Tab-separated table of C-alpha atoms and ligand atoms in Angstrom:
chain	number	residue	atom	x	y	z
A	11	UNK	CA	116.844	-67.335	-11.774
A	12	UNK	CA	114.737	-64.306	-11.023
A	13	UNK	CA	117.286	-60.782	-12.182
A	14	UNK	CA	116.340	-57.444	-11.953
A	15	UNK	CA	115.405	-56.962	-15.578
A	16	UNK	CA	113.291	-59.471	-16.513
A	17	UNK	CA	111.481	-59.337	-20.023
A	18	UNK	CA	107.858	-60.086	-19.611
A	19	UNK	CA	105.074	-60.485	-22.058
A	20	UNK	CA	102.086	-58.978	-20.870
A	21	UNK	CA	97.954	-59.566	-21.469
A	22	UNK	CA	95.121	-57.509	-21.006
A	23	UNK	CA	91.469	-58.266	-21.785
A	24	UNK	CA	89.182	-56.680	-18.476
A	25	UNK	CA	86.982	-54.907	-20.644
A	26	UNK	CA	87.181	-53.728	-24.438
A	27	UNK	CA	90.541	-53.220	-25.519
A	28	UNK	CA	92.548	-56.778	-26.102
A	29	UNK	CA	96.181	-56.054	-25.833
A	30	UNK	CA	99.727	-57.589	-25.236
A	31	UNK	CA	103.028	-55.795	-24.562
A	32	UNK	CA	107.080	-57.211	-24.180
A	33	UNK	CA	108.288	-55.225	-21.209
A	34	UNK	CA	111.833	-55.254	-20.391
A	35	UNK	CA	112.739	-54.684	-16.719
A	36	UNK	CA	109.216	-52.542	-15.944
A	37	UNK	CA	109.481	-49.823	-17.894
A	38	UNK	CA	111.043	-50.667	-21.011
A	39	UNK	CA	108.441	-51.122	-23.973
A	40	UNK	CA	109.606	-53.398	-26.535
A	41	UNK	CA	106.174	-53.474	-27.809
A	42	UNK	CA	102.765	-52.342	-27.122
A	43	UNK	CA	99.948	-53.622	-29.375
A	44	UNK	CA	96.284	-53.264	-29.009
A	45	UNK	CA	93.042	-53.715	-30.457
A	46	UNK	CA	90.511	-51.374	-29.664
A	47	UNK	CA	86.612	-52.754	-29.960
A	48	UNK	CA	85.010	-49.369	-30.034
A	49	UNK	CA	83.485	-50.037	-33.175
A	50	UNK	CA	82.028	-52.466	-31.856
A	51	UNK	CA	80.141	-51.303	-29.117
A	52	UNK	CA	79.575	-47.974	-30.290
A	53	UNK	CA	76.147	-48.427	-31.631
A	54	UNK	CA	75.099	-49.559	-27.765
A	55	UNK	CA	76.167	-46.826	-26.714
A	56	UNK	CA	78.765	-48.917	-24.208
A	57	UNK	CA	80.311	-52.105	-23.552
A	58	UNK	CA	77.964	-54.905	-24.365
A	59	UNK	CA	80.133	-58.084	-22.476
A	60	UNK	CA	79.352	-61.002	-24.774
A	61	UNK	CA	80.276	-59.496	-27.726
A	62	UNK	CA	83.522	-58.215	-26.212
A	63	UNK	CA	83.936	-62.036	-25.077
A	64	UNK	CA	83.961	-62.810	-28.669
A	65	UNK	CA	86.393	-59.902	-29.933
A	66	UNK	CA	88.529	-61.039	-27.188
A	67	UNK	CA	88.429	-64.788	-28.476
A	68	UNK	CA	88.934	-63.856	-31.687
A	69	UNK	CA	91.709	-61.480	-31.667
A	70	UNK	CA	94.225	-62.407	-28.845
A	71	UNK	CA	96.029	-65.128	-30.384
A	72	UNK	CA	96.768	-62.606	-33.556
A	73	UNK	CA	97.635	-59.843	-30.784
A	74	UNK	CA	99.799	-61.691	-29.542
A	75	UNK	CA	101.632	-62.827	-32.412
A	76	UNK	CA	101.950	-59.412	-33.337
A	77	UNK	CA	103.537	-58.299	-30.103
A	78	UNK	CA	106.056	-60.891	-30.144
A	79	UNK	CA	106.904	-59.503	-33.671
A	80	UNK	CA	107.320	-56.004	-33.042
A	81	UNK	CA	109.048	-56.767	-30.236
A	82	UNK	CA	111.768	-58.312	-31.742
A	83	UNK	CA	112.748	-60.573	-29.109
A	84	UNK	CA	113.064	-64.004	-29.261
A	85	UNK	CA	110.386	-66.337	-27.096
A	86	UNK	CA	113.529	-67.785	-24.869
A	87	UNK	CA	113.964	-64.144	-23.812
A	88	UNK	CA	110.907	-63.838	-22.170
A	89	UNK	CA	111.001	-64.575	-17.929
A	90	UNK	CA	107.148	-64.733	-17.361
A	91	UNK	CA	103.662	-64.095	-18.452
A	92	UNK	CA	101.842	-61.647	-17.301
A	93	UNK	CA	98.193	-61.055	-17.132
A	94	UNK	CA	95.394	-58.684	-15.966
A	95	UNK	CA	93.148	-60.562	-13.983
A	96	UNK	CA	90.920	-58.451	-11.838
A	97	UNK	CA	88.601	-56.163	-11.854
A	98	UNK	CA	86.765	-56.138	-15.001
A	99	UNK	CA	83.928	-58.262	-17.067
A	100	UNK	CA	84.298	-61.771	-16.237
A	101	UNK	CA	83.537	-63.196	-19.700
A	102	UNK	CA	86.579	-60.600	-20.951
A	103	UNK	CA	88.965	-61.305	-18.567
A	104	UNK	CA	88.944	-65.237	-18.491
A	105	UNK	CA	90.054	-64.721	-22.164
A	106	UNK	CA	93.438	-63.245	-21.188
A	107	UNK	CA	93.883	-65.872	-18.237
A	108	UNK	CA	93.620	-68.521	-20.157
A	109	UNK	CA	95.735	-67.443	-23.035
A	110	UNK	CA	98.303	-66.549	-20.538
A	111	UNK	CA	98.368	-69.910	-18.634
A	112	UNK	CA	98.498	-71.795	-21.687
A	113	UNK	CA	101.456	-69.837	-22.908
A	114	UNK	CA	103.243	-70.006	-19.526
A	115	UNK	CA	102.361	-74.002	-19.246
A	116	UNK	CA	103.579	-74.352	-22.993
A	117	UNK	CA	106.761	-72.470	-22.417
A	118	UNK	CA	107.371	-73.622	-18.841
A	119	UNK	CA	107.428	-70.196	-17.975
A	120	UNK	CA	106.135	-68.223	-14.637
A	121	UNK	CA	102.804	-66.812	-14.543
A	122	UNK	CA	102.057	-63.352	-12.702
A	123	UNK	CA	98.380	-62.081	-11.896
A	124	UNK	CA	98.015	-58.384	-11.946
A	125	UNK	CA	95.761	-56.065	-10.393
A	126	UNK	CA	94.309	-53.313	-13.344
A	127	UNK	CA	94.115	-50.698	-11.026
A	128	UNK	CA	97.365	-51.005	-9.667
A	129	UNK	CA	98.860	-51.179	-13.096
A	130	UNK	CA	96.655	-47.981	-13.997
A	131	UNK	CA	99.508	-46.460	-11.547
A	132	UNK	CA	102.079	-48.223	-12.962
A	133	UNK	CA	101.777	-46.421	-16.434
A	134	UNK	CA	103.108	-43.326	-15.712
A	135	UNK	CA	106.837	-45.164	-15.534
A	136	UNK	CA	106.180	-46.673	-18.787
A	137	UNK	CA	109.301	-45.292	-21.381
A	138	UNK	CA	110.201	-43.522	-18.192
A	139	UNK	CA	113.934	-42.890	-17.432
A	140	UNK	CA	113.752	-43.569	-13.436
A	141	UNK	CA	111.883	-45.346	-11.211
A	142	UNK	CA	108.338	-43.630	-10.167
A	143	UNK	CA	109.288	-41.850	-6.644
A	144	UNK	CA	107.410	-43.538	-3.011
A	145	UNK	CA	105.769	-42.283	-1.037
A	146	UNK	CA	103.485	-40.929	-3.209
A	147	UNK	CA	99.695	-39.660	-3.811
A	148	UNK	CA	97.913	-41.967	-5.809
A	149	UNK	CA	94.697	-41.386	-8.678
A	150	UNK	CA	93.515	-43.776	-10.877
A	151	UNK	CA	90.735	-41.729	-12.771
A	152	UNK	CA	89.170	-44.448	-15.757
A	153	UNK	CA	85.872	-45.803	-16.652
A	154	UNK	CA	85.226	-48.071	-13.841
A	155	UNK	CA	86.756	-45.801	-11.399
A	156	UNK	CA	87.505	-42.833	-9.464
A	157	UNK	CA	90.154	-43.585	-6.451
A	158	UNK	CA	93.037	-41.735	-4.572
A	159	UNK	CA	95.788	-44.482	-2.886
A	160	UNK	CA	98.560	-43.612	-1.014
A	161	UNK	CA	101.361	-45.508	-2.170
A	162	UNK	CA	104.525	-46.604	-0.264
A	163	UNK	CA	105.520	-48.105	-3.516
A	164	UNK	CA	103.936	-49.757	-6.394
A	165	UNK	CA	103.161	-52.998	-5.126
A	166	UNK	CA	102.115	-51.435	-1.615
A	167	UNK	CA	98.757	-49.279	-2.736
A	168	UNK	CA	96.411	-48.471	0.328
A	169	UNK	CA	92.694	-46.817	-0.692
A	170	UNK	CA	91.940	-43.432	0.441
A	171	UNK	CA	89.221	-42.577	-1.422
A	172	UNK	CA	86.785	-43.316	-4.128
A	173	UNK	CA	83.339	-42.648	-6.035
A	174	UNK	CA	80.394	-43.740	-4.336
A	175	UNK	CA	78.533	-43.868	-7.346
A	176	UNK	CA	79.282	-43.217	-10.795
A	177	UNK	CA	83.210	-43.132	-12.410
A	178	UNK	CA	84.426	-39.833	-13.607
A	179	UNK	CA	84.842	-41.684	-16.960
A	180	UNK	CA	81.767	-43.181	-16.776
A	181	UNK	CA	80.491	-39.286	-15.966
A	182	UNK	CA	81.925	-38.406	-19.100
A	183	UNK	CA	80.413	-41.265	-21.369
A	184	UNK	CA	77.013	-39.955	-19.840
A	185	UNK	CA	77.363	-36.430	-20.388
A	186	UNK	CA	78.464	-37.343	-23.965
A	187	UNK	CA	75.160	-39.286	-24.550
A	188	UNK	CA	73.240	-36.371	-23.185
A	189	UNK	CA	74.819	-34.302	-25.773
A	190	UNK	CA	74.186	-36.636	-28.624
A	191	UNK	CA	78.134	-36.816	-29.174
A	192	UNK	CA	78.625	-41.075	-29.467
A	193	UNK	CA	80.461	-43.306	-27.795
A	194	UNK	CA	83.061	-43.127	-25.993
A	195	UNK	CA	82.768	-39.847	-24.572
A	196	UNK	CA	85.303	-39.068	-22.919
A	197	UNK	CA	87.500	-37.337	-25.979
A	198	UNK	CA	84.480	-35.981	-27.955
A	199	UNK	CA	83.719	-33.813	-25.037
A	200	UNK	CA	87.574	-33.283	-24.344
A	201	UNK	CA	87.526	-32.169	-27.924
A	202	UNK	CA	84.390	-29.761	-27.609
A	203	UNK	CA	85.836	-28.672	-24.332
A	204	UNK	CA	88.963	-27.333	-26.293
A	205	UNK	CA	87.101	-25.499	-28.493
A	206	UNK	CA	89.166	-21.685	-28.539
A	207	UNK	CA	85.465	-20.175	-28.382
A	208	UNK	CA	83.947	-22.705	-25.506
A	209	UNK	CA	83.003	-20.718	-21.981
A	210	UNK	CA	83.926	-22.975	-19.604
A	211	UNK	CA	81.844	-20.799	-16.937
A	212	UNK	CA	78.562	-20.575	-19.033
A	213	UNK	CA	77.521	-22.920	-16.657
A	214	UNK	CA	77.482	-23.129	-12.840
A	215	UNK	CA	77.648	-27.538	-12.199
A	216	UNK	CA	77.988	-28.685	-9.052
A	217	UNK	CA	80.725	-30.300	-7.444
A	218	UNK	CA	80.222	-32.863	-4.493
A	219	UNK	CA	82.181	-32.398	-1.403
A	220	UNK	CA	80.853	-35.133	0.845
A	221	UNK	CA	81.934	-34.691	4.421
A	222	UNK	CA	84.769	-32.647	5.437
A	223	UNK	CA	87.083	-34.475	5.663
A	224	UNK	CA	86.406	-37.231	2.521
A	225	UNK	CA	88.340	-38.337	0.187
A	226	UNK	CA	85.471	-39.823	-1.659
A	227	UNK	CA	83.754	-38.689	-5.500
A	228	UNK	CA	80.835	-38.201	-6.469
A	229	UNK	CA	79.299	-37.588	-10.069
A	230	UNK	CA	76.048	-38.643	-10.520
A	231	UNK	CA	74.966	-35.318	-9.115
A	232	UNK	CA	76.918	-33.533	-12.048
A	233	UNK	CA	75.641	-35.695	-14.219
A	234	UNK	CA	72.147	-35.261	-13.615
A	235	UNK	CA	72.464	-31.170	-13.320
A	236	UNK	CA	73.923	-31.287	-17.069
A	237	UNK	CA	70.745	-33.597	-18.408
A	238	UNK	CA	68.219	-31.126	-16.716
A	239	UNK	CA	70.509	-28.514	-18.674
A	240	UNK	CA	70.061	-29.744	-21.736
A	241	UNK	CA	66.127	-31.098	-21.719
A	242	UNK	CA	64.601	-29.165	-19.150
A	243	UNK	CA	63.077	-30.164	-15.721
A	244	UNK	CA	61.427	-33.629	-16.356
A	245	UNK	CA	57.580	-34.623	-16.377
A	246	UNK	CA	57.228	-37.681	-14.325
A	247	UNK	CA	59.746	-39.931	-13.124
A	248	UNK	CA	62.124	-42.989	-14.446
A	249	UNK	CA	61.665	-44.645	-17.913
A	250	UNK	CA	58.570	-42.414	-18.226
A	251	UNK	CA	59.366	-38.892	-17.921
A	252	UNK	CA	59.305	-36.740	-21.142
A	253	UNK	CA	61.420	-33.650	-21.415
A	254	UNK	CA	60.732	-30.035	-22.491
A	255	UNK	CA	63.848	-30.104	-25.161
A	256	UNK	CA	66.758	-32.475	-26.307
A	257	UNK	CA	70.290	-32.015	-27.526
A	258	UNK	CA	68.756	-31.496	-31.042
A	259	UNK	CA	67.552	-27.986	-29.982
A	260	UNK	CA	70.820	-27.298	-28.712
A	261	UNK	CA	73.690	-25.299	-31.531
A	262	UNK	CA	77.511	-26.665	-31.821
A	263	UNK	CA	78.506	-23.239	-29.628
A	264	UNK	CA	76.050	-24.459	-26.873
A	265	UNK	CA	77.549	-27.912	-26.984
A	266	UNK	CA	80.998	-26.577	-26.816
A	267	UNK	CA	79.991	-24.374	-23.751
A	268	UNK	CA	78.236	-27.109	-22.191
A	269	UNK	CA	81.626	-29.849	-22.813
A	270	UNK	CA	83.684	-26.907	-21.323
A	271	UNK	CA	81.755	-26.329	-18.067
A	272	UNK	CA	81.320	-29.957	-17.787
A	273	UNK	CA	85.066	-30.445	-18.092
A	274	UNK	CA	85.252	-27.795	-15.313
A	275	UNK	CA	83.401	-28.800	-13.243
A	276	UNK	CA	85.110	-32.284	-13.075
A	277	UNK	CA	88.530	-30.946	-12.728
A	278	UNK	CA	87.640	-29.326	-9.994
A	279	UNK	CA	86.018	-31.988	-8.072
A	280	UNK	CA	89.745	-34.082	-8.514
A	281	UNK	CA	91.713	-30.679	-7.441
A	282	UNK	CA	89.247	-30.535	-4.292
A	283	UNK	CA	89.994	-33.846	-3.153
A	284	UNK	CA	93.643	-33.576	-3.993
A	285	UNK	CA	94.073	-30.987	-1.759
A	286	UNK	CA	92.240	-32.857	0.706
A	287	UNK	CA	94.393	-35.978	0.478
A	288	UNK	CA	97.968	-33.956	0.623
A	289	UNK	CA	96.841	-32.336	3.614
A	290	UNK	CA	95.733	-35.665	5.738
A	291	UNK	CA	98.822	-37.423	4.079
A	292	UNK	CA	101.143	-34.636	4.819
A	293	UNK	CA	100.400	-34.693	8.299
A	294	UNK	CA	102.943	-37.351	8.990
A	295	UNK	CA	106.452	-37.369	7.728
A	296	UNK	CA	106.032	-41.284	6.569
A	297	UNK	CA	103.533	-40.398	4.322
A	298	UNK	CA	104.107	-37.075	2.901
A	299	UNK	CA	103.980	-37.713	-0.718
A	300	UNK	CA	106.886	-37.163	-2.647
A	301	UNK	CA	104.995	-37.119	-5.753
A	302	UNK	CA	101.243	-37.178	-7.698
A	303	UNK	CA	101.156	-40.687	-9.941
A	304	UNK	CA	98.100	-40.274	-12.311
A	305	UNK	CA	96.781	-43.093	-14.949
A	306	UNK	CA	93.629	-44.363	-15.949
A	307	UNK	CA	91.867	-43.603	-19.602
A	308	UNK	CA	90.499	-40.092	-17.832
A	309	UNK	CA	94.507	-39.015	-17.571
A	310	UNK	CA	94.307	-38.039	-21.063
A	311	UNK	CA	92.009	-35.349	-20.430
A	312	UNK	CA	93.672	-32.213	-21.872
A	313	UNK	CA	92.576	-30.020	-18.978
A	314	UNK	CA	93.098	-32.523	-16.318
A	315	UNK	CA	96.345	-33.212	-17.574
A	316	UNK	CA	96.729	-29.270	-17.005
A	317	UNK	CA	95.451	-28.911	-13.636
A	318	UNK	CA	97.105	-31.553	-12.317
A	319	UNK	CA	100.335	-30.656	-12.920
A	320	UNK	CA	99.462	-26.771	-11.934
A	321	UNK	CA	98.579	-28.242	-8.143
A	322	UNK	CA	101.326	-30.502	-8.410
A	323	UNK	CA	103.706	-27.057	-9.021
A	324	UNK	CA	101.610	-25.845	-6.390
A	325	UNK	CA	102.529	-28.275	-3.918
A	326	UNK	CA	105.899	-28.842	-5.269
A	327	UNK	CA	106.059	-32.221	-5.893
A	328	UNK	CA	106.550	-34.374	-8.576
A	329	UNK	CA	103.873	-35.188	-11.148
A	330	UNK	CA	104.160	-38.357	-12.924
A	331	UNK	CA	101.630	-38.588	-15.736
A	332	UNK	CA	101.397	-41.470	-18.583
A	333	UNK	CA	102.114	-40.617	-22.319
A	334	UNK	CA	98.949	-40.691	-23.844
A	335	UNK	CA	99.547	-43.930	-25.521
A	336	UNK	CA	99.487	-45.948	-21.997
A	337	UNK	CA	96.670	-43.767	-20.426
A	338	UNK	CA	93.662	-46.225	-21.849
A	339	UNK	CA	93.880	-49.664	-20.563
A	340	UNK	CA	97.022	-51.355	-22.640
A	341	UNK	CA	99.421	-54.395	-21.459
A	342	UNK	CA	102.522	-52.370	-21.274
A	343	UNK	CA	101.071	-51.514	-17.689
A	344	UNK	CA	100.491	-54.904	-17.097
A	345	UNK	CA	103.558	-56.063	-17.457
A	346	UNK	CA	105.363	-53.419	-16.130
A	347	UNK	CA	103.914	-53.885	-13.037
A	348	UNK	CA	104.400	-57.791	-13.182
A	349	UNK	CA	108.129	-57.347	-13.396
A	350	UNK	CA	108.424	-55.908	-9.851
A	351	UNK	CA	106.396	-58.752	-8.851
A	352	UNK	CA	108.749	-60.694	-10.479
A	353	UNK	CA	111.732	-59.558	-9.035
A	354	UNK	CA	110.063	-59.186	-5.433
A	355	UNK	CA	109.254	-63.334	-6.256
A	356	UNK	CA	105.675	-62.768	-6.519
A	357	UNK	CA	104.861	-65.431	-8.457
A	358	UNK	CA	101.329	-67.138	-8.950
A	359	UNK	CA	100.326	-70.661	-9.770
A	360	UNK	CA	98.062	-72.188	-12.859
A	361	UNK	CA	95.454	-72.071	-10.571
A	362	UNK	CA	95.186	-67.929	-10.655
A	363	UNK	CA	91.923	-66.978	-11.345
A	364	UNK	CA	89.693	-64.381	-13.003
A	365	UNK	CA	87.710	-62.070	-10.935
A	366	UNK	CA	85.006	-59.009	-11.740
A	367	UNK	CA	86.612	-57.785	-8.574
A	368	UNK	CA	89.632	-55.796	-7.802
A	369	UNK	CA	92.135	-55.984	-4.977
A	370	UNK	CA	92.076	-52.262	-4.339
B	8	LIG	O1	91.166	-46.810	-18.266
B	8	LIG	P1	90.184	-46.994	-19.349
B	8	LIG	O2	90.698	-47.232	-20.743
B	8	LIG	O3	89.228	-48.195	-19.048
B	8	LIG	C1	88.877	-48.547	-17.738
B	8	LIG	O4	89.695	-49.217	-17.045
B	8	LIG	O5	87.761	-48.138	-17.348
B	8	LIG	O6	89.222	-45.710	-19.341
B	8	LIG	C2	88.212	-45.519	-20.271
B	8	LIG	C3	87.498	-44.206	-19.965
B	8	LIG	C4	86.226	-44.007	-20.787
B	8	LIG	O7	85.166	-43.685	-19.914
B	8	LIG	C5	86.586	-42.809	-21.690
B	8	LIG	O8	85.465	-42.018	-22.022
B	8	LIG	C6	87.565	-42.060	-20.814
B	8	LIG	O9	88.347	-43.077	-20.224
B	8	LIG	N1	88.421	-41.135	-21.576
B	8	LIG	C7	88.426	-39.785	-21.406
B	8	LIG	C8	89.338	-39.256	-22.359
B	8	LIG	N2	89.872	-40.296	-23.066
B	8	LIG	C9	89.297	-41.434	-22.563
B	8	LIG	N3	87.727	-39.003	-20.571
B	8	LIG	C10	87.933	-37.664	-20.648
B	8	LIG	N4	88.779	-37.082	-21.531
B	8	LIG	C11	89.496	-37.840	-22.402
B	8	LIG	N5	90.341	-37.251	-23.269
B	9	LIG	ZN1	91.491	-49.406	-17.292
């Protein structure tokens, strides 16, 4: 019989991290393990999908044993499976479906599909002591993508807005390149950013507005003013154009500087369209948001974490932010999320399937 705290063992393998959690009635952690492949794929500089088919293959059975340990709770405990099963890498995430089917066949147990995005948003009531507040302002800011949702509650997400080209974390796994600082990016330029002698005005980068009234990103722009930054205006074009300088040339202090305006400049380009989105939301009483819910791996940028909570103050309204431990992709979200499925008898079948796309 469905009940309003169900204990749920969760799976997540979109993309490079393979993971399983024991969430007890959605917010709840009993246990959160994960395996990170960074090692990996660090030498590519980014994901490379058959090998993190392989890691996956290789290390979710011993994941999951390892949850079930930590978390302490015996297998006839656990209501359902969970699983993330869209968006991500196709080869990665038919890894976690399976696993999860066979475990909910072998245990006779129900089996509940999850959205990653969605359970980006989720994260933030993770270890929480109340229930995330609706309606609220949505952003999901990760590697794959940059999107503001309004949100009548979790399971009811509607798109407002979203990159037309790159991700902000993407953005940042670029910019890092550029720079010569590894893979991924996104906390070595956090950490230069943070620097106490970085100017995060030494440089001017631009931010994209779009149209006036758009709720859409864009970062390629900001991307490509930091790489003529660093090298110089190019000679010729695509794979052959040769640059006056490279990140070699450049000192740590002018790396710092550059991490710091970067960081600024993206900040700012996620204030903009925040105050965009309030204003069009808050111009009807049924969707004023009562609160900002942030997740996605970019939520545990030190700044944005900052400025986020600043506009929130601004605004007053609540800010809802994951610890850091649930801001990269984990299965405590997953399964989080699946237990308001659960309990809103959302169920799927053995015939749920993987898919490279999401639902938002
Ligand atoms: O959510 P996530 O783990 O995976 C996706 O669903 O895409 O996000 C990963 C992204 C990477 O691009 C990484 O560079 C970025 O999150 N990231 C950060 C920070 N920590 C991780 N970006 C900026 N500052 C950080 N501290
Ligand atoms: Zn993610």
């Amino acid at each position: 019989m469905p009940h309003d705290t169900p204990t749920i063992l969760g799976i997540e393998s979109s993309c490079d991290e393979t993971a399983a959690a024991v969430v007890r009635g959605g917010r709840e952690v009993l246990a959160n393990v994960v395996a990170s492949q960074d090692q990996l794929h660090s030498e590519y500089g980014g994901v490379v999908p058959e090998i993190a088919s392989r890691a996956h293959i290789e290390r979710i059975l011993p994941v999951i044993d390892k949850t079930l340990r930590e978390s302490r709770v015996d297998r006839r405990e656990i209501d359902a499976i969970a699983v993330g099963h869209r968006p991500g890498l196709i080869g990665s995430l038919l890894v976690g479906v399976s696993a999860a089917k066979a475990l909910a066949w072998a245990w006779s147990l129900p089996l509940i599909g999850v959205d990653h995005i969605a359970a980006h948003l989720h994260a933030a009531a993770l270890d929480a002591p109340e229930a995330l507040p609706f309606p609220a302002l949505g952003l999901v800011v990760s590697g794959g993508h940059t999107s503001l949702f309004h949100m009548n509650s979790a399971l009811d997400v509607e798109v407002i807005g979203r990159t037309i080209d790159d991700a902000i974390g993407e953005a940042y796994d670029k910019a890092a390149m550029i720079l010569g600082l590894g893979y991924p990016g996104g906390p070595k330029v956090d950490r230069r950013a943070s620097d106490p002698n970085a100017d995060d005005r030494a440089h001017d980068f631009p931010i994209a507005r779009l149209a006036k009234d758009s709720l859409d990103f864009s970062f390629s722009g900001l991307k490509t003013s930091l790489l003529y930054t660093v090298r110089g205006k190019p000679q010729g074009r695509g794979r052959n154009a040769t640059f006056e300088r490279s990140h070699e040339d450049l000192d740590e202090a002018a790396i710092n500087d550059l991490c710091a305006s970067f960081q600024r400049a993206t900040s700012r380009a996620i204030i903009l369209k925040l105050d965009r989105a309030i204003e069009q939301l808050s111009q009807k009483d049924a969707t004023t948001p009562r609160a900002l819910i942030m997740g996605g791996g970019v939520s545990a940028n030190s700044r944005l974490r900052t400025e986020v909570t600043d506009w929130a103050g601004r605004h007053d309204i609540e800010i809802h932010i994951p610890q850091m431990k649930y801001c990269l992709d984990n299965a405590a979200m997953i399964a989080g999320l699946a237990a308001l499925r659960y309990e809103a008898g959302e169920i799927d079948t053995l015939a749920l399937s993987a898919s490279p796309a999401g639902s938002l």
